[in-house]
Short mmCIF file of C-alpha atoms in Angstrom, two decimals:
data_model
loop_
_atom_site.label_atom_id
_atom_site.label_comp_id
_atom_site.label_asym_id
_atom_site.label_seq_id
_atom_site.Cartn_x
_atom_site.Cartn_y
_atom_site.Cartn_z
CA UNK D 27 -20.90 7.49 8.24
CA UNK D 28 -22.17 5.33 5.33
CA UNK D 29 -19.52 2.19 5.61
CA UNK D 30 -21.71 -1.05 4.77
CA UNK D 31 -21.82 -3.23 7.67
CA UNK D 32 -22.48 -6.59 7.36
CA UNK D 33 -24.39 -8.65 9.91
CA UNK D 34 -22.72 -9.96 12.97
CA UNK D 35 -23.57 -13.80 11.82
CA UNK D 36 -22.19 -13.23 8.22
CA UNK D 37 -19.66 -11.18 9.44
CA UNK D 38 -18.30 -13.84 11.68
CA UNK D 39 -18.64 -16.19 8.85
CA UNK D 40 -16.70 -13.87 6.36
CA UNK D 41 -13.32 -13.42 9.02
CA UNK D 42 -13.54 -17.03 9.79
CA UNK D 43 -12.96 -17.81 6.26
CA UNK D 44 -10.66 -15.12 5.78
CA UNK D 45 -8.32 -16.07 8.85
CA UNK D 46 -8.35 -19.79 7.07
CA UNK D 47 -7.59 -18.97 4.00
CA UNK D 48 -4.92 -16.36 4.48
CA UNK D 49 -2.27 -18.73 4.18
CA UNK D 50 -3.40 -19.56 0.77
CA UNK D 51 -4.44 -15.75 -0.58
CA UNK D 52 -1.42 -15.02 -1.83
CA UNK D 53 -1.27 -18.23 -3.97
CA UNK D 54 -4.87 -17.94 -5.33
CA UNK D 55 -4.63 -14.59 -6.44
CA UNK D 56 -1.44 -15.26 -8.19
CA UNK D 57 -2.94 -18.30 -9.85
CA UNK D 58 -5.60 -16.09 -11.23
CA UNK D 59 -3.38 -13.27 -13.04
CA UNK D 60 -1.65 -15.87 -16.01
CA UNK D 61 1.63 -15.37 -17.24
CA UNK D 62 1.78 -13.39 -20.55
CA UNK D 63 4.07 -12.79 -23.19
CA UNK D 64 6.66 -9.25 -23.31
CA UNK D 65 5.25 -7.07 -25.51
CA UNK D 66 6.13 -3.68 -27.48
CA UNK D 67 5.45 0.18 -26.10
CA UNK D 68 1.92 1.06 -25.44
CA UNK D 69 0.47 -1.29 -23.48
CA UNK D 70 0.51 -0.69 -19.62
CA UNK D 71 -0.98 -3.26 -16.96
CA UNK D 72 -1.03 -1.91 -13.20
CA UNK D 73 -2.01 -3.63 -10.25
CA UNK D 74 -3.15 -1.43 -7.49
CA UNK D 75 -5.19 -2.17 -4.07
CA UNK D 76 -7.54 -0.31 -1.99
CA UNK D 77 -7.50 3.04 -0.61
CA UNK D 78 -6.66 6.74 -0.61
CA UNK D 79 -3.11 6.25 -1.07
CA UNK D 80 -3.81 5.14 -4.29
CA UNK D 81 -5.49 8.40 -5.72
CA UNK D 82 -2.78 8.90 -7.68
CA UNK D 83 -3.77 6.26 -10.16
CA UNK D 84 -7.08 7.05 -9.53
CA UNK D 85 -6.65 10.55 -10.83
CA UNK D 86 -4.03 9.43 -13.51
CA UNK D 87 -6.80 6.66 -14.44
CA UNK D 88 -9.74 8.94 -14.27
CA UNK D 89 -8.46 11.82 -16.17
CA UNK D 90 -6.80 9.52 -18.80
CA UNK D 91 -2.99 10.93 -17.90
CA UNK D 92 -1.15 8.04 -19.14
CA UNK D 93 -2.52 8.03 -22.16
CA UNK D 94 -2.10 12.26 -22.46
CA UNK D 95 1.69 11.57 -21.76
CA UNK D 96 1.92 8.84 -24.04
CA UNK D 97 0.32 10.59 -27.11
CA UNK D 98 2.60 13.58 -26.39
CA UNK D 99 5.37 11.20 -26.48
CA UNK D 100 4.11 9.87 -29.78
CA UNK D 101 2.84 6.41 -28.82
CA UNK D 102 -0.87 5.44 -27.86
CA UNK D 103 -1.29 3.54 -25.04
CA UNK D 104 -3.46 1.27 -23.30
CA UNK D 105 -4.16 0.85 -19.57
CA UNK D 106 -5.34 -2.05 -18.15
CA UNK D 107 -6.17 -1.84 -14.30
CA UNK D 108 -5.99 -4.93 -12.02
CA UNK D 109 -7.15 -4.74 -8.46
CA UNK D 110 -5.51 -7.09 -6.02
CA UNK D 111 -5.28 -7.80 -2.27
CA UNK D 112 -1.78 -7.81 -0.38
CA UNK D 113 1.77 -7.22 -1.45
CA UNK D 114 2.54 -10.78 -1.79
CA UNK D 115 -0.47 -11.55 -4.59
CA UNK D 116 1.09 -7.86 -6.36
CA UNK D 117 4.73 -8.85 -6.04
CA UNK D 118 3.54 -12.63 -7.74
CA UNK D 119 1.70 -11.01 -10.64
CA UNK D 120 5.01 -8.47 -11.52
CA UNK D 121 7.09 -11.73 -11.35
CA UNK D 122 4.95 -14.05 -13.60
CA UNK D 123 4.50 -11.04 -16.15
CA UNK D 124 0.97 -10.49 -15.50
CA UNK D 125 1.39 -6.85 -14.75
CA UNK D 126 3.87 -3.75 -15.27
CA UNK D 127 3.41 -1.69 -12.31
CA UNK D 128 2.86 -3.29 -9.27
CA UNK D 129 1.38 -0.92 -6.75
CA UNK D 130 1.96 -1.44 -2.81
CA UNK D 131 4.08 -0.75 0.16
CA UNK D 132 7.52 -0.66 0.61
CA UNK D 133 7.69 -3.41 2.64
CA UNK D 134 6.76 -5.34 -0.06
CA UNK D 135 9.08 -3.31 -2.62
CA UNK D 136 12.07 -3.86 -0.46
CA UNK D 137 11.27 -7.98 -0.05
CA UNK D 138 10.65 -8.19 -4.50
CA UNK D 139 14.33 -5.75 -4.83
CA UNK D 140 16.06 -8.20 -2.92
CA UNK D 141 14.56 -11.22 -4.20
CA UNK D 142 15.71 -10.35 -7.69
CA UNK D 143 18.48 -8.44 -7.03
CA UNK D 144 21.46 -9.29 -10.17
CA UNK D 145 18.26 -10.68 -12.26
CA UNK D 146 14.75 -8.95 -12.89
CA UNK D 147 16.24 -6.01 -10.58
CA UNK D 148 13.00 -4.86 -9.67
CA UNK D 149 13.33 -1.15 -8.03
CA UNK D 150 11.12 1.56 -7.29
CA UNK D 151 8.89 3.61 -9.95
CA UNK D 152 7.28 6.19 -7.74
CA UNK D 153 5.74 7.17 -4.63
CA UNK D 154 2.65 7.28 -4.31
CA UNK D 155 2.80 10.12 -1.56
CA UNK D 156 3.29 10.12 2.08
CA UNK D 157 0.66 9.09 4.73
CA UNK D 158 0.17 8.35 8.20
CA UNK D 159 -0.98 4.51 8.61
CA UNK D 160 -2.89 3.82 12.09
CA UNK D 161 -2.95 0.96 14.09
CA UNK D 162 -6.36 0.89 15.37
CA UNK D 163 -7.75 -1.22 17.82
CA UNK D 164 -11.53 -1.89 19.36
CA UNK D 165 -10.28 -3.43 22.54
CA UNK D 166 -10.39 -0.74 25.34
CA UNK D 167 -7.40 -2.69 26.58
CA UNK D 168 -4.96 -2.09 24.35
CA UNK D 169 -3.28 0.83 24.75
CA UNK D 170 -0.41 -0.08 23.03
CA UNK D 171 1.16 -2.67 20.97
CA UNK D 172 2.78 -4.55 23.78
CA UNK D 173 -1.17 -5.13 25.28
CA UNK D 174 -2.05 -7.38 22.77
CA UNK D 175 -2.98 -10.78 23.82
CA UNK D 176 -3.50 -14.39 21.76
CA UNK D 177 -7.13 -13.91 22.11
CA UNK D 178 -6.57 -10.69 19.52
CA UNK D 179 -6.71 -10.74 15.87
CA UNK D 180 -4.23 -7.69 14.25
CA UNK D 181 -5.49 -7.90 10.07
CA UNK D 182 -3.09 -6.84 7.83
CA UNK D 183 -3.06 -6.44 3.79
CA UNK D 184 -0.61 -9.54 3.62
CA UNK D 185 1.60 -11.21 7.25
CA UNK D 186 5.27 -10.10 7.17
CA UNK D 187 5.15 -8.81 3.85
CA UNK D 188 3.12 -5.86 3.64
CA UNK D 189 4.56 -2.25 5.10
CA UNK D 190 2.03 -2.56 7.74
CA UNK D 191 3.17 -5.76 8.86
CA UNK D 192 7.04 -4.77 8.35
CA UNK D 193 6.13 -1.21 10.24
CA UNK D 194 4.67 -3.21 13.13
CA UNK D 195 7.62 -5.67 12.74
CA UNK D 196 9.75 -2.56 13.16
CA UNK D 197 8.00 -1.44 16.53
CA UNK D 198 8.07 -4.65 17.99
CA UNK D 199 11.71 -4.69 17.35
CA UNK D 200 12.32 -1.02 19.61
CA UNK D 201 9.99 -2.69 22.32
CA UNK D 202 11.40 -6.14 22.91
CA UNK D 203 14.19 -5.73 20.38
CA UNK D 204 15.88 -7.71 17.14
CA UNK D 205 14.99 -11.15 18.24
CA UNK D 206 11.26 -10.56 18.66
CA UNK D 207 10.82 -8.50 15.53
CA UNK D 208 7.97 -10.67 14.77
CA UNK D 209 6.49 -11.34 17.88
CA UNK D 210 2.73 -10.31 16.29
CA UNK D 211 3.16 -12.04 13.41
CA UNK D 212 1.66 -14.81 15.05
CA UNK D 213 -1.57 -12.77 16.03
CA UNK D 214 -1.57 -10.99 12.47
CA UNK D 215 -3.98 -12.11 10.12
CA UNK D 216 -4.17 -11.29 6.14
CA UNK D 217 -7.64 -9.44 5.09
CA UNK D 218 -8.35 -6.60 2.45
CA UNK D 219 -9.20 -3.74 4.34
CA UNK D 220 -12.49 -3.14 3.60
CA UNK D 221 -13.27 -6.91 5.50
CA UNK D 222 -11.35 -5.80 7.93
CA UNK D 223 -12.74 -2.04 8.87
CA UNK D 224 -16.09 -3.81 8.65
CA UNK D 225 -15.00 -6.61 11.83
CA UNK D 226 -13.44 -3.11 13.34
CA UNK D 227 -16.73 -0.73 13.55
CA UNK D 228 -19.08 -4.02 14.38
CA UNK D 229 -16.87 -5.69 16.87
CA UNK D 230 -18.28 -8.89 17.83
CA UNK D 231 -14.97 -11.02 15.74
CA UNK D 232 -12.10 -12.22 16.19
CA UNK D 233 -10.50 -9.22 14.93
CA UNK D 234 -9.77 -6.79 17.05
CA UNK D 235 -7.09 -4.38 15.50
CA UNK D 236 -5.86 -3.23 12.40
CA UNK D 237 -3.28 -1.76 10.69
CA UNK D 238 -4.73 -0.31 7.48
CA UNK D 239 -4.16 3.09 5.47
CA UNK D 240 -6.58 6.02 4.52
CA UNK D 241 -10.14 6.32 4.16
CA UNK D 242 -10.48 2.59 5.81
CA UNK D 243 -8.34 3.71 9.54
CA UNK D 244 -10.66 7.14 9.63
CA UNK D 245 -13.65 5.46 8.74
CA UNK D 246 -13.22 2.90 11.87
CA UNK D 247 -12.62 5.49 14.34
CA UNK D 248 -15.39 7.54 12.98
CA UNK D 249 -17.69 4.37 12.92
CA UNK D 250 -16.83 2.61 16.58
CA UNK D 251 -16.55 4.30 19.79
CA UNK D 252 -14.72 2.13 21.07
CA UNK D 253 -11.98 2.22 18.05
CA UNK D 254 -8.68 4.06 18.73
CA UNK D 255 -5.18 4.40 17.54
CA UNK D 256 -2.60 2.29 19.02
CA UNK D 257 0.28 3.14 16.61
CA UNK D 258 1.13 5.61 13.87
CA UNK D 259 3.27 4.79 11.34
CA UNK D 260 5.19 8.40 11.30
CA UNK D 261 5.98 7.40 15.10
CA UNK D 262 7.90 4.43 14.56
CA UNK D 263 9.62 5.50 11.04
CA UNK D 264 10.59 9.24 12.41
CA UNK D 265 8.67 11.39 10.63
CA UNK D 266 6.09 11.65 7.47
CA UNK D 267 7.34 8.57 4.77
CA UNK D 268 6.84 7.02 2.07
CA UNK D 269 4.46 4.08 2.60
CA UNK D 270 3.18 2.77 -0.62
CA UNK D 271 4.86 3.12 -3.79
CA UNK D 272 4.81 2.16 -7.17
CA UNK D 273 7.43 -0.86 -9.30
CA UNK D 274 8.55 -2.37 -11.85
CA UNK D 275 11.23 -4.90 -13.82
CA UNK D 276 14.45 -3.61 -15.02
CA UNK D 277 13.37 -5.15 -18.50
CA UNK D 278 9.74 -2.86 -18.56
CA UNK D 279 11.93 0.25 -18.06
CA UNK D 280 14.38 -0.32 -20.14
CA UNK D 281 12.32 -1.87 -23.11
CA UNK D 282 9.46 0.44 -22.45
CA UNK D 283 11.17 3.93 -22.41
CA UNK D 284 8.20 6.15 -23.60
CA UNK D 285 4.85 4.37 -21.81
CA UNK D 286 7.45 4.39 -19.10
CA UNK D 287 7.69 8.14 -19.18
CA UNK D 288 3.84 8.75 -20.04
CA UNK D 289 3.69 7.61 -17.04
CA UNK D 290 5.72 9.26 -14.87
CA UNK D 291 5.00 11.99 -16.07
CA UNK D 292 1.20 11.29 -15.72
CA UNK D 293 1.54 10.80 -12.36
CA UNK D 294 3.11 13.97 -11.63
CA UNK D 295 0.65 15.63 -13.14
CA UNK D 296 -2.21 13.81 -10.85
CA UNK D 297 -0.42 15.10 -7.74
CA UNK D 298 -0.31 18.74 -8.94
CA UNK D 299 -4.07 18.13 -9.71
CA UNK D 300 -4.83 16.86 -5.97
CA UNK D 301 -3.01 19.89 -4.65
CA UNK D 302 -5.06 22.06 -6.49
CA UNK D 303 -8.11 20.50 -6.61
CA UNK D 304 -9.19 18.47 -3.55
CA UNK D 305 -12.42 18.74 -3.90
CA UNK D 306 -12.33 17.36 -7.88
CA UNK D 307 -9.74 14.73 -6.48
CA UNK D 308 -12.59 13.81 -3.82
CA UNK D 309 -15.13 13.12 -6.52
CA UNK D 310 -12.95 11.48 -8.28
CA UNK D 311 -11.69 8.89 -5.97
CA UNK D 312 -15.27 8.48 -5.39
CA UNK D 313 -16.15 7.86 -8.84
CA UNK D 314 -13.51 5.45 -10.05
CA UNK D 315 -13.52 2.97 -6.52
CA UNK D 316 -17.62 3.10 -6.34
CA UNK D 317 -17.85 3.50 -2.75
CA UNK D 318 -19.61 5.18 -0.59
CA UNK D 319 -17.38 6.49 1.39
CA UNK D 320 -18.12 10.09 3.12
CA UNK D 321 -17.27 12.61 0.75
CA UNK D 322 -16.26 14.89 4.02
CA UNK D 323 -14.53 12.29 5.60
CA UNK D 324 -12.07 11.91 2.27
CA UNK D 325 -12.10 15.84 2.05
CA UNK D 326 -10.56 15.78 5.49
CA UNK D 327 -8.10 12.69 4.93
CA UNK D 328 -6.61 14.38 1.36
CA UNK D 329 -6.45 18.23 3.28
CA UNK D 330 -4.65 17.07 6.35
CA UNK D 331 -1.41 18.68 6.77
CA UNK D 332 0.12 15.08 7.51
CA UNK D 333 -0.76 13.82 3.85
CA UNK D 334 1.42 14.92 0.76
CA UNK D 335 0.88 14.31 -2.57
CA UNK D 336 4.07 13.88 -4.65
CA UNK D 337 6.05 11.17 -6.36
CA UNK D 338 9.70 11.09 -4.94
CA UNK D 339 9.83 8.49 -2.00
CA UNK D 340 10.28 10.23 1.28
CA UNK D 341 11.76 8.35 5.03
CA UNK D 342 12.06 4.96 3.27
CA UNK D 343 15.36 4.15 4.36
CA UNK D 344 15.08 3.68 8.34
CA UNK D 345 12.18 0.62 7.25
CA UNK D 346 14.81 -0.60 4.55
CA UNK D 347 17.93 -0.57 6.88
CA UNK D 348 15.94 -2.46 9.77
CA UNK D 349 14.83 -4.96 7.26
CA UNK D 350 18.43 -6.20 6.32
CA UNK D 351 19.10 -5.87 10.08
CA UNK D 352 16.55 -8.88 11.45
CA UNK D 353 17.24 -10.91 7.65
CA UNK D 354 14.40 -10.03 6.10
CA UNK D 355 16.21 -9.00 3.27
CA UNK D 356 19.91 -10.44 2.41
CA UNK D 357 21.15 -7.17 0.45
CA UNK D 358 21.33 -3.98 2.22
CA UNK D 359 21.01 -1.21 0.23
CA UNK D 360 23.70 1.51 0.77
CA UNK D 361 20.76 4.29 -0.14
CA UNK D 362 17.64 4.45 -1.48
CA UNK D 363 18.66 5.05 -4.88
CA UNK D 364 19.40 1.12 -4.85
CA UNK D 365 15.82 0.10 -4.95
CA UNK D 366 14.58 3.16 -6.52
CA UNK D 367 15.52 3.60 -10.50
CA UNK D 368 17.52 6.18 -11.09
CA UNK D 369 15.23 9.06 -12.01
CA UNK D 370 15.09 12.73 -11.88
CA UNK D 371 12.35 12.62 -9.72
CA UNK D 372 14.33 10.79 -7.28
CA UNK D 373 16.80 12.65 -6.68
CA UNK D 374 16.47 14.32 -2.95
CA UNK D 375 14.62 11.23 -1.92
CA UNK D 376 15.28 9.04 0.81
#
């Protein structure tokens, strides 16, 4: 295991800050990405976050995809790559035209479709494949989700935005039903996982579960004993899904036909490449993030017979339907191919 863990005293520090600020994350990181002008075919700005589920782009990035595509297309294009925090700070930078594709869950997806449903109509690109998200705790006494106590600490990518959060919103929901959808929102704090697998595998914070995705939930059980799974995200949505995804305006699309296509298509490409080549995909992931993660411990995460690789959006409607059920979202979508644009590749999703 080669995670970097911080000291106990600076870690302490670090969640301390974190937990204060998280009101304000959002805001900061949307203040930081500044409005910019529409412009013509060929440029492409993506905001992605952390972890294996984003591969895809990794590859795509890595292997210069887009910008294949886009040349056999007839168009030259160029990628710029922003790294943010939280679907809130991503769905912020699509809205003030900072960025393209916005890349996170489809909690978030669902909240930005409804917010500008009849005017930016932002919908669904992609998926970026589907993957098993753990709820992992360090307290031996939690068991489940309904041991949680205020003395615990859940850390989520963004509170009641973020699939996590909505997933766990949606499990709270079967336990203690509608009304107390978001009972642990109140418990949930917002931290980039990396922060927060490093409060998981040194304990000793106020932190003591979190919902995160691939490498960062198999890191903490590899790296803490005490660390287990409290909730899987296939559990509570009935099956493999859909979990983080890729979108964009109506007015990108439509403006932007072939860089919109480039990259599609690139990113179809980058799952047949994972498929084929784990191993290469391994590297690669490793290579463009500049971790040190364990090579084996990604090997395992991109071979496991849970994880799929592929672009159509799988199981997205049960989160999507429960959404409009507790008013999170005012529109409910009669099928996915609302939120989704009408592609080829989504056809047979759901």
């Amino acid at each position: 295991m080669t995670t970097v863990r911080p000291t106990p005293g600076r870690l302490r520090r670090l969640v301390s800050r974190l937990i204060a600020g998280s009101a304000s994350a959002g805001l900061a990181l949307s203040l930081l990405a500044t409005p910019m002008a529409a412009h013509a075919e060929g440029q492409l700005r993506i905001a992605e976050q952390f972890g294996i589920v984003y591969l895809l782009l990794n590859v795509a990035q890595d292997q210069q995809l887009i910008e294949k595509h886009g040349k056999a297309a007839g168009v030259d294009i160029k990628v710029d790559w922003l790294k943010l925090s939280g679907g809130s700070a991503v769905n912020d930078a699509l809205l003030s035209g900072s960025v393209d594709i916005a890349g996170a869950g489809v909690g978030p997806l669902l909240t930005i479709w409804d917010r500008t449903y009849g005017r930016q109509n932002v919908r669904g690109v992609a998926s970026l494949g589907n993957f098993p998200y753990y709820l992992v705790s360090n307290n031996p006494n939690v068991k489940t989700i309904a041991d949680f106590t205020e003395k615990d600490r859940i850390a989520v990518p963004a509170v009641g935005v973020s699939v996590q959060s909505r997933v766990l919103q949606f499990a709270s929901a079967k336990l203690w039903g509608d009304a107390q959808f978001n009972k642990l929102d109140k418990i949930s704090v917002a931290v980039p996982h990396p922060d927060a697998t490093a409060a998981i595998i040194s304990g000793g914070t106020e932190i003591t579960g979190h919902f995160g995705n691939p490498p960062f939930q198999e890191q903490e059980l590899a790296g803490n004993p005490k660390a287990h799974i409290v909730l899987n995200s296939y559990q509570v949505l009935g099956g493999p899904s859909s979990a983080t995804v890729l979108y964009a305006t109506e007015k990108f699309r439509k403006d932007n036909p072939k860089t919109y296509g480039a990259f599609v298509g690139a990113l179809d490409e980058a799952a047949r490449f994972i498929a084929a080549n784990p191993e290469k995909a391994a590297d690669i992931y490793l290579k463009v993030n500049k971790g040190n993660t364990d090579r084996k411990l990604l090997l395992q995460i991109i071979k496991n017979p849970e994880v799929q690789f592929k672009i159509g959006p799988q199981n997205t409607y049960p989160l999507a339907e429960f959404m409009h059920r507790v008013g999170a979202i005012k529109n409910k979508p009669a099928s996915v191919k609302d939120y989704f644009f009408d592609d080829s590749h989504i056809q047979g999703g759901s």
